[in-house]
Coordinates of C-alpha atoms in Angstrom, one line a residue:
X11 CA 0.0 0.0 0.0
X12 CA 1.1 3.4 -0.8
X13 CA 2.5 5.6 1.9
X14 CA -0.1 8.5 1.5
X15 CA -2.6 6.2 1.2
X16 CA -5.2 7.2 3.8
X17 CA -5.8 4.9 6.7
X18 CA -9.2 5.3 7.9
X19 CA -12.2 6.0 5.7
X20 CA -15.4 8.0 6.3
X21 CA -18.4 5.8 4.6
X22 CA -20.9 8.9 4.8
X23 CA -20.0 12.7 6.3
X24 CA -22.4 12.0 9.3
X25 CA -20.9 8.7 10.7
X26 CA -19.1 9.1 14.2
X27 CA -17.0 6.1 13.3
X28 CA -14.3 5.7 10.9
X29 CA -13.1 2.3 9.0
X30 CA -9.7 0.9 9.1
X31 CA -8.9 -0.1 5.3
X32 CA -5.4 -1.7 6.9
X33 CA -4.5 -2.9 9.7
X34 CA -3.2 -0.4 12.5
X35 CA -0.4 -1.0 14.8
X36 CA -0.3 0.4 18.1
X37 CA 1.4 3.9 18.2
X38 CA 0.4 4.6 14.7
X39 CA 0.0 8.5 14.6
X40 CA -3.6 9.5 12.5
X41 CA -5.4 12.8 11.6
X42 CA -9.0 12.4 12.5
X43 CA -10.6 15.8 11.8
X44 CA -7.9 17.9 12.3
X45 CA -6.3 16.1 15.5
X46 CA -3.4 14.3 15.6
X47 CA -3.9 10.8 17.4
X48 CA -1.6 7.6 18.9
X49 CA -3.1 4.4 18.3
X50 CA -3.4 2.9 21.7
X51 CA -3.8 -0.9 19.9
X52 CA -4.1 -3.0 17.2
X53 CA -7.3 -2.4 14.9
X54 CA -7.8 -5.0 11.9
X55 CA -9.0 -4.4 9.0
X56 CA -12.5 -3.4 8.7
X57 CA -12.2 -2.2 12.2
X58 CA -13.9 0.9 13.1
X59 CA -12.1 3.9 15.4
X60 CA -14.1 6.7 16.8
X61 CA -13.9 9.9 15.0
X62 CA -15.0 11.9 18.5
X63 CA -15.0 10.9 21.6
X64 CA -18.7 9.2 21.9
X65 CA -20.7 9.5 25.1
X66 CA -22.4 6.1 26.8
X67 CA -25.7 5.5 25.0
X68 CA -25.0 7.5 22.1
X69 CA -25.5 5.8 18.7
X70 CA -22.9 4.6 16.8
X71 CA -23.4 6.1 13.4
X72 CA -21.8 4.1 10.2
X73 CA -23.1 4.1 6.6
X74 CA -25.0 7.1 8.1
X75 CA -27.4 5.1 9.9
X76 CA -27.3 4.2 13.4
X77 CA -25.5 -0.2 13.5
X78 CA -26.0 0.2 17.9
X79 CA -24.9 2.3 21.0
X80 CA -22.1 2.8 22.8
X81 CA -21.5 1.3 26.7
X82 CA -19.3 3.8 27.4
X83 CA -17.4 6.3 26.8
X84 CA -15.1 6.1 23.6
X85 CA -12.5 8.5 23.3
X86 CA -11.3 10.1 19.4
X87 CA -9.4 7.4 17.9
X88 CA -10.7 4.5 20.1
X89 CA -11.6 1.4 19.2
X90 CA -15.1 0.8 18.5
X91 CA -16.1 -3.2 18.7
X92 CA -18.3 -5.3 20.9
X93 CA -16.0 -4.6 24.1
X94 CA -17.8 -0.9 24.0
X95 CA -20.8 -0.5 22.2
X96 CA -23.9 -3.4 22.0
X97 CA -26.3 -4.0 18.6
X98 CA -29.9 -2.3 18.8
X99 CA -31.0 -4.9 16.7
X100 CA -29.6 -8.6 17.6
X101 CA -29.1 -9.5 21.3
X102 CA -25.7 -9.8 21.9
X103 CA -26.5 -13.3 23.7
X104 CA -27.6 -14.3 19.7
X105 CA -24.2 -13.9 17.7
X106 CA -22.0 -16.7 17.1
X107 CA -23.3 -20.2 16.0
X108 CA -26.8 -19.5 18.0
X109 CA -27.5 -16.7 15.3
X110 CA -27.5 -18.2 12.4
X111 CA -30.6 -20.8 13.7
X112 CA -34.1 -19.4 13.4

């Protein structure tokens, strides 16, 4: 991959998330609008970050639509996964194996 090939990409101007289109190592410097951020960890691929900090509750906005809420509070550049935010739409007690059966 090119060196000034952007790291994190914005799916729609109103998502609060951002998408990892490589995988980050930790202490990897990014611009996320206009601040200058060290990764704390390692993000894979398809991984999302928070483009601000996001409050508990909050929705989680990517594709501009709301994919669940936030647990706590994520800070700009944080990690967003299942350790901190929870579907609105599929019990988290239903992913794995169990979802897939009717």
């Amino acid at each position: 991959m090119h060196p000034h090939t952007p790291a994190l990409l914005r799916i729609s101007p109103v998502d609060n998330v951002l998408v990892c289109v490589r995988t980050l190592e930790p202490g990897t410097m990014l611009d996320i609008d206009g601040h200058r951020i060290a990764l704390g960890v390692r993000v894979g691929l398809g991984h999302k970050l928070a483009a601000r900090d996001i409050a508990p509750g909050e929705k989680i906005i990517k594709y501009g639509v709301s994919i669940g809420s936030s647990t706590t509070t994520i800070q700009a550049g944080g990690h967003v996964h299942l350790h901190n935010m929870k579907s609105d739409y599929l019990p988290t007690h239903l992913r794995g194996k169990d979802a897939a059966q009717p």
